[in-house]
């Protein structure tokens, strides 16, 4: 059952990622990205990372993606503006990406991941565990991240303001 | 009717009569045969003999007895209908048939919900670890039919009519047995959810039109279907299906079609995590609250795409308004939802509700002043997130034609509204779960029990009904959510639409600082009351809680009083002429 | 094949990573490049969560993934703001014309 679900979600993720790469229209690219993000959220559910799946859906699909679509709508003259790469660029990029994929796959699958790659070792963390370690072990990064978000908020507002 | 001649029907009365006779004979004969078959099946299987209640008999029982019995009854009913069609026609002309059907439907829904809740409770509490296996397939399970039969016979599920008479239905054990398998349970639950979700918009649109009519001293839809135009939504649906399906030529056709589904599927998915009662939830996610929020957030993308793909400037304006309104209102909405999460210490909706049991004074809305404020912040933000007036700027008719809906027509257009009405129910349900005690009864169970005993109705039907009304369960949840749903309509038809700059002002400069203050104050309040246990603060907390409870009780009583006044004086309020002239009055 | 392990997630993540890199390399629209970056970050997240489940079992992987999502959101906000300035200066967001900023 889990295997079937994994293959379905992996197919959704890969198909929409391919859609992101090949689609010419930038709005369609963003919609394909929605498929990838949703598929990855489903994979998180499969991996017992419920909190992360929900965060992925809220922040990525509900926030970042809408921001991106918003950006597209504010910065394009017509829906059909295409910026096609030249054929040479596309070929080179494809070859590099293929090499990269082959390389990473061979490296990661042959590597000896020490703590047994056979199955889950311990019970997966619950929401409360994630929250606790976020406010104890990882308190400093958490605070830095919140300061970063504040800086980003002010910076984005400053950058995007209209010149008077 | 007499003028219409159907071309495929022979016109001679003798032939018609012989057709009817043979139809009656065949239908009733086949029906009796089926019933006999079902009866024989039961006798053969001896389902009530304890020793022989073997589990391999379930599939034969379902096929032989239940299937054949139902088919037989249907056939006999068909035969009787053909035999007495003139009388049936006369009965169907009676005025209050529609009302009877409506009431019967409501009762049936209540019964189904109760039965489901019972099944889910039983399955949830049943011991795990399968000791038995199905012979051929080898699937392990824990509850045998015999266990179920015993449980139903001995414990509460029998419906007590009187002290000595109990309505127990042992064959039900055969029907309940498959529900212990996760897949079967999921399919049944999915069927229930889809059915419920289809009822919400159909009922909600009719209800909204009635509410709008009453608020404007009109009657609302009165003609379709008979009693108060109850079939209006069905008629609207049929009309919309047959409308022209228009797709703008300059736009992006694929996205134009896709946008509808991005708007309408996420609210349906929210029902995966939305609990109707303790055991009555599809998946009791530990992050249910975040999941539902995420689903409500994705809907925005569909609206933006709809506006974009329509290639129409009104649509794009509507989409842009929707985007900035939704993205900004999600922040106060999410932050005000954090307050009940802090009170209960969990993101799991069932756990949050369990923290509010035992009387309405334990509901989080009355828990402390910050929760009280947070409830109203959440409600305002949820109106904005459902695009309901006064925040319906994305589709404001007077400025933007119809906003992002301008180019949509027919079925696609109606799917947008389907999504909107389902989302309305989801946000109302979320408010009920987080602030208004979810499916918990407003009165403690002991009080109900005492009252029943005092009335001398402890053992009979009336007592059962009273207990059922105040028993925690999906019915209470649906009633509470329906009340908040009604308040959304009330607000829509009484408040004017506000401008986009006012919308953003209200969010960024009023609600956002307010939620931040409330969040901080609530944190400190909980710290003082529950962890440091400061004496004076605990006293203040208790005092404020009772004041809030008093406000709540007064509000409820005031609303009931106004409603009763309105009901008593409805002729004067609606205008006697209008009320008397309309059909159905 | 029917027993899902760590390697399945690693392969999926590698493929998504390469597609993200390809997307970054082939799009000339600045927002397209941003979307490619999102793909790459998602592939990293898949790895983090998969390792968290199949090796350590602790919450560490999840927390790193939360930080990655947070950074992605921050990055997108800043990037969109920059693209809007870019657009108001050049009336396009073709990154190949970004060198004109020098003037």
PDB file of N, CA and C in Angstrom, chain B residues 333-389:
ATOM      1  N   UNK B 333      -5.957  35.528  10.648  1.00  0.00           N
ATOM      2  CA  UNK B 333      -6.724  34.293  10.817  1.00  0.00           C
ATOM      3  C   UNK B 333      -5.872  33.221  11.492  1.00  0.00           C
ATOM      4  N   UNK B 334      -4.683  32.996  10.941  1.00  0.00           N
ATOM      5  CA  UNK B 334      -3.827  31.962  11.511  1.00  0.00           C
ATOM      6  C   UNK B 334      -3.407  32.297  12.919  1.00  0.00           C
ATOM      7  N   UNK B 335      -3.118  33.592  13.174  1.00  0.00           N
ATOM      8  CA  UNK B 335      -2.643  33.946  14.512  1.00  0.00           C
ATOM      9  C   UNK B 335      -3.755  33.875  15.540  1.00  0.00           C
ATOM     10  N   UNK B 336      -4.993  34.192  15.136  1.00  0.00           N
ATOM     11  CA  UNK B 336      -6.073  34.076  16.127  1.00  0.00           C
ATOM     12  C   UNK B 336      -6.388  32.606  16.395  1.00  0.00           C
ATOM     13  N   UNK B 337      -6.137  31.737  15.413  1.00  0.00           N
ATOM     14  CA  UNK B 337      -6.353  30.310  15.656  1.00  0.00           C
ATOM     15  C   UNK B 337      -5.313  29.748  16.616  1.00  0.00           C
ATOM     16  N   UNK B 338      -4.179  30.436  16.734  1.00  0.00           N
ATOM     17  CA  UNK B 338      -3.147  29.931  17.637  1.00  0.00           C
ATOM     18  C   UNK B 338      -3.607  29.987  19.089  1.00  0.00           C
ATOM     19  N   UNK B 339      -4.586  30.852  19.393  1.00  0.00           N
ATOM     20  CA  UNK B 339      -4.958  31.030  20.800  1.00  0.00           C
ATOM     21  C   UNK B 339      -5.650  29.801  21.377  1.00  0.00           C
ATOM     22  N   UNK B 340      -6.686  29.242  20.708  1.00  0.00           N
ATOM     23  CA  UNK B 340      -7.196  27.960  21.210  1.00  0.00           C
ATOM     24  C   UNK B 340      -6.148  26.857  21.196  1.00  0.00           C
ATOM     25  N   UNK B 341      -5.225  26.910  20.216  1.00  0.00           N
ATOM     26  CA  UNK B 341      -4.158  25.902  20.197  1.00  0.00           C
ATOM     27  C   UNK B 341      -3.315  26.017  21.453  1.00  0.00           C
ATOM     28  N   UNK B 342      -3.034  27.264  21.861  1.00  0.00           N
ATOM     29  CA  UNK B 342      -2.276  27.458  23.098  1.00  0.00           C
ATOM     30  C   UNK B 342      -3.065  26.977  24.304  1.00  0.00           C
ATOM     31  N   UNK B 343      -4.366  27.236  24.311  1.00  0.00           N
ATOM     32  CA  UNK B 343      -5.176  26.829  25.455  1.00  0.00           C
ATOM     33  C   UNK B 343      -5.215  25.315  25.595  1.00  0.00           C
ATOM     34  N   UNK B 344      -5.326  24.618  24.447  1.00  0.00           N
ATOM     35  CA  UNK B 344      -5.460  23.164  24.517  1.00  0.00           C
ATOM     36  C   UNK B 344      -4.113  22.462  24.451  1.00  0.00           C
ATOM     37  N   UNK B 345      -3.100  23.151  23.953  1.00  0.00           N
ATOM     38  CA  UNK B 345      -1.785  22.526  23.847  1.00  0.00           C
ATOM     39  C   UNK B 345      -1.723  21.469  22.770  1.00  0.00           C
ATOM     40  N   UNK B 346      -2.476  21.630  21.707  1.00  0.00           N
ATOM     41  CA  UNK B 346      -2.449  20.630  20.638  1.00  0.00           C
ATOM     42  C   UNK B 346      -2.937  21.249  19.340  1.00  0.00           C
ATOM     43  N   UNK B 347      -2.459  20.673  18.220  1.00  0.00           N
ATOM     44  CA  UNK B 347      -2.969  21.094  16.916  1.00  0.00           C
ATOM     45  C   UNK B 347      -4.049  20.148  16.422  1.00  0.00           C
ATOM     46  N   UNK B 348      -4.320  19.120  17.226  1.00  0.00           N
ATOM     47  CA  UNK B 348      -5.285  18.108  16.826  1.00  0.00           C
ATOM     48  C   UNK B 348      -6.682  18.600  17.185  1.00  0.00           C
ATOM     49  N   UNK B 349      -7.576  18.634  16.208  1.00  0.00           N
ATOM     50  CA  UNK B 349      -8.878  19.242  16.469  1.00  0.00           C
ATOM     51  C   UNK B 349      -9.673  18.445  17.497  1.00  0.00           C
ATOM     52  N   UNK B 350      -9.541  17.123  17.490  1.00  0.00           N
ATOM     53  CA  UNK B 350     -10.293  16.339  18.479  1.00  0.00           C
ATOM     54  C   UNK B 350      -9.793  16.639  19.888  1.00  0.00           C
ATOM     55  N   UNK B 351      -8.471  16.814  20.034  1.00  0.00           N
ATOM     56  CA  UNK B 351      -7.929  17.123  21.363  1.00  0.00           C
ATOM     57  C   UNK B 351      -8.394  18.500  21.815  1.00  0.00           C
ATOM     58  N   UNK B 352      -8.455  19.450  20.869  1.00  0.00           N
ATOM     59  CA  UNK B 352      -8.893  20.800  21.228  1.00  0.00           C
ATOM     60  C   UNK B 352     -10.338  20.771  21.709  1.00  0.00           C
ATOM     61  N   UNK B 353     -11.175  19.987  21.034  1.00  0.00           N
ATOM     62  CA  UNK B 353     -12.564  19.901  21.476  1.00  0.00           C
ATOM     63  C   UNK B 353     -12.681  19.196  22.816  1.00  0.00           C
ATOM     64  N   UNK B 354     -11.886  18.146  23.012  1.00  0.00           N
ATOM     65  CA  UNK B 354     -11.979  17.419  24.269  1.00  0.00           C
ATOM     66  C   UNK B 354     -11.645  18.306  25.456  1.00  0.00           C
ATOM     67  N   UNK B 355     -10.839  19.364  25.220  1.00  0.00           N
ATOM     68  CA  UNK B 355     -10.496  20.264  26.314  1.00  0.00           C
ATOM     69  C   UNK B 355     -11.651  21.186  26.685  1.00  0.00           C
ATOM     70  N   UNK B 356     -12.769  21.139  25.923  1.00  0.00           N
ATOM     71  CA  UNK B 356     -13.841  22.098  26.160  1.00  0.00           C
ATOM     72  C   UNK B 356     -15.125  21.442  26.638  1.00  0.00           C
ATOM     73  N   UNK B 357     -15.046  20.201  27.093  1.00  0.00           N
ATOM     74  CA  UNK B 357     -16.266  19.483  27.447  1.00  0.00           C
ATOM     75  C   UNK B 357     -16.891  19.968  28.743  1.00  0.00           C
ATOM     76  N   UNK B 358     -18.114  19.506  29.011  1.00  0.00           N
ATOM     77  CA  UNK B 358     -18.757  19.724  30.310  1.00  0.00           C
ATOM     78  C   UNK B 358     -19.384  21.087  30.480  1.00  0.00           C
ATOM     79  N   UNK B 359     -20.199  21.511  29.554  1.00  0.00           N
ATOM     80  CA  UNK B 359     -20.936  22.741  29.761  1.00  0.00           C
ATOM     81  C   UNK B 359     -20.378  23.899  28.968  1.00  0.00           C
ATOM     82  N   UNK B 360     -21.266  24.839  28.593  1.00  0.00           N
ATOM     83  CA  UNK B 360     -20.819  25.880  27.661  1.00  0.00           C
ATOM     84  C   UNK B 360     -19.864  26.860  28.313  1.00  0.00           C
ATOM     85  N   UNK B 361     -19.800  26.909  29.661  1.00  0.00           N
ATOM     86  CA  UNK B 361     -18.857  27.839  30.287  1.00  0.00           C
ATOM     87  C   UNK B 361     -17.422  27.366  30.135  1.00  0.00           C
ATOM     88  N   UNK B 362     -17.225  26.146  29.665  1.00  0.00           N
ATOM     89  CA  UNK B 362     -15.857  25.692  29.413  1.00  0.00           C
ATOM     90  C   UNK B 362     -15.407  25.946  27.986  1.00  0.00           C
ATOM     91  N   UNK B 363     -16.290  26.469  27.140  1.00  0.00           N
ATOM     92  CA  UNK B 363     -15.894  26.729  25.766  1.00  0.00           C
ATOM     93  C   UNK B 363     -14.799  27.779  25.753  1.00  0.00           C
ATOM     94  N   UNK B 364     -13.894  27.650  24.775  1.00  0.00           N
ATOM     95  CA  UNK B 364     -12.749  28.552  24.755  1.00  0.00           C
ATOM     96  C   UNK B 364     -13.148  29.998  24.515  1.00  0.00           C
ATOM     97  N   UNK B 365     -14.296  30.210  23.878  1.00  0.00           N
ATOM     98  CA  UNK B 365     -14.663  31.595  23.603  1.00  0.00           C
ATOM     99  C   UNK B 365     -14.881  32.356  24.905  1.00  0.00           C
ATOM    100  N   UNK B 366     -15.300  31.632  25.970  1.00  0.00           N
ATOM    101  CA  UNK B 366     -15.504  32.294  27.259  1.00  0.00           C
ATOM    102  C   UNK B 366     -14.309  32.132  28.196  1.00  0.00           C
ATOM    103  N   UNK B 367     -13.242  31.479  27.736  1.00  0.00           N
ATOM    104  CA  UNK B 367     -12.182  31.103  28.666  1.00  0.00           C
ATOM    105  C   UNK B 367     -11.480  32.319  29.255  1.00  0.00           C
ATOM    106  N   UNK B 368     -11.142  33.292  28.432  1.00  0.00           N
ATOM    107  CA  UNK B 368     -10.573  34.535  28.956  1.00  0.00           C
ATOM    108  C   UNK B 368     -10.797  35.620  27.915  1.00  0.00           C
ATOM    109  N   UNK B 369     -10.602  36.883  28.288  1.00  0.00           N
ATOM    110  CA  UNK B 369     -10.970  37.956  27.349  1.00  0.00           C
ATOM    111  C   UNK B 369     -10.252  37.846  26.009  1.00  0.00           C
ATOM    112  N   UNK B 370      -9.017  37.313  26.027  1.00  0.00           N
ATOM    113  CA  UNK B 370      -8.246  37.269  24.775  1.00  0.00           C
ATOM    114  C   UNK B 370      -8.859  36.270  23.817  1.00  0.00           C
ATOM    115  N   UNK B 371      -9.322  35.142  24.361  1.00  0.00           N
ATOM    116  CA  UNK B 371      -9.989  34.167  23.498  1.00  0.00           C
ATOM    117  C   UNK B 371     -11.259  34.756  22.916  1.00  0.00           C
ATOM    118  N   UNK B 372     -11.967  35.529  23.743  1.00  0.00           N
ATOM    119  CA  UNK B 372     -13.208  36.156  23.297  1.00  0.00           C
ATOM    120  C   UNK B 372     -12.939  37.067  22.098  1.00  0.00           C
ATOM    121  N   UNK B 373     -11.868  37.868  22.219  1.00  0.00           N
ATOM    122  CA  UNK B 373     -11.528  38.755  21.100  1.00  0.00           C
ATOM    123  C   UNK B 373     -11.074  37.933  19.900  1.00  0.00           C
ATOM    124  N   UNK B 374     -10.267  36.889  20.169  1.00  0.00           N
ATOM    125  CA  UNK B 374      -9.722  36.083  19.073  1.00  0.00           C
ATOM    126  C   UNK B 374     -10.838  35.453  18.262  1.00  0.00           C
ATOM    127  N   UNK B 375     -11.935  35.065  18.930  1.00  0.00           N
ATOM    128  CA  UNK B 375     -13.049  34.459  18.201  1.00  0.00           C
ATOM    129  C   UNK B 375     -13.587  35.430  17.154  1.00  0.00           C
ATOM    130  N   UNK B 376     -13.744  36.695  17.542  1.00  0.00           N
ATOM    131  CA  UNK B 376     -14.306  37.651  16.587  1.00  0.00           C
ATOM    132  C   UNK B 376     -13.305  37.985  15.491  1.00  0.00           C
ATOM    133  N   UNK B 377     -12.009  38.047  15.868  1.00  0.00           N
ATOM    134  CA  UNK B 377     -11.003  38.280  14.822  1.00  0.00           C
ATOM    135  C   UNK B 377     -11.058  37.151  13.809  1.00  0.00           C
ATOM    136  N   UNK B 378     -11.100  35.915  14.325  1.00  0.00           N
ATOM    137  CA  UNK B 378     -11.127  34.778  13.417  1.00  0.00           C
ATOM    138  C   UNK B 378     -12.360  34.833  12.539  1.00  0.00           C
ATOM    139  N   UNK B 379     -13.481  35.186  13.125  1.00  0.00           N
ATOM    140  CA  UNK B 379     -14.710  35.177  12.338  1.00  0.00           C
ATOM    141  C   UNK B 379     -14.656  36.217  11.228  1.00  0.00           C
ATOM    142  N   UNK B 380     -14.134  37.401  11.552  1.00  0.00           N
ATOM    143  CA  UNK B 380     -14.011  38.445  10.519  1.00  0.00           C
ATOM    144  C   UNK B 380     -13.057  37.993   9.430  1.00  0.00           C
ATOM    145  N   UNK B 381     -11.910  37.415   9.833  1.00  0.00           N
ATOM    146  CA  UNK B 381     -10.930  36.996   8.837  1.00  0.00           C
ATOM    147  C   UNK B 381     -11.474  35.842   8.004  1.00  0.00           C
ATOM    148  N   UNK B 382     -12.302  34.981   8.617  1.00  0.00           N
ATOM    149  CA  UNK B 382     -12.828  33.864   7.843  1.00  0.00           C
ATOM    150  C   UNK B 382     -13.858  34.354   6.822  1.00  0.00           C
ATOM    151  N   UNK B 383     -14.578  35.416   7.155  1.00  0.00           N
ATOM    152  CA  UNK B 383     -15.468  36.018   6.152  1.00  0.00           C
ATOM    153  C   UNK B 383     -14.654  36.484   4.958  1.00  0.00           C
ATOM    154  N   UNK B 384     -13.498  37.112   5.250  1.00  0.00           N
ATOM    155  CA  UNK B 384     -12.658  37.585   4.162  1.00  0.00           C
ATOM    156  C   UNK B 384     -12.109  36.420   3.358  1.00  0.00           C
ATOM    157  N   UNK B 385     -11.773  35.337   4.040  1.00  0.00           N
ATOM    158  CA  UNK B 385     -11.163  34.234   3.312  1.00  0.00           C
ATOM    159  C   UNK B 385     -12.184  33.480   2.480  1.00  0.00           C
ATOM    160  N   UNK B 386     -13.471  33.593   2.809  1.00  0.00           N
ATOM    161  CA  UNK B 386     -14.502  32.969   1.970  1.00  0.00           C
ATOM    162  C   UNK B 386     -15.043  33.944   0.941  1.00  0.00           C
ATOM    163  N   UNK B 387     -14.468  35.140   0.857  1.00  0.00           N
ATOM    164  CA  UNK B 387     -14.946  36.170  -0.060  1.00  0.00           C
ATOM    165  C   UNK B 387     -16.404  36.522   0.200  1.00  0.00           C
ATOM    166  N   UNK B 388     -16.834  36.484   1.456  1.00  0.00           N
ATOM    167  CA  UNK B 388     -18.215  36.827   1.758  1.00  0.00           C
ATOM    168  C   UNK B 388     -18.304  38.317   2.028  1.00  0.00           C
ATOM    169  N   UNK B 389     -19.473  38.902   1.762  1.00  0.00           N
ATOM    170  CA  UNK B 389     -19.657  40.296   2.103  1.00  0.00           C
ATOM    171  C   UNK B 389     -19.467  40.453   3.613  1.00  0.00           C
TER     172      UNK B 389
END
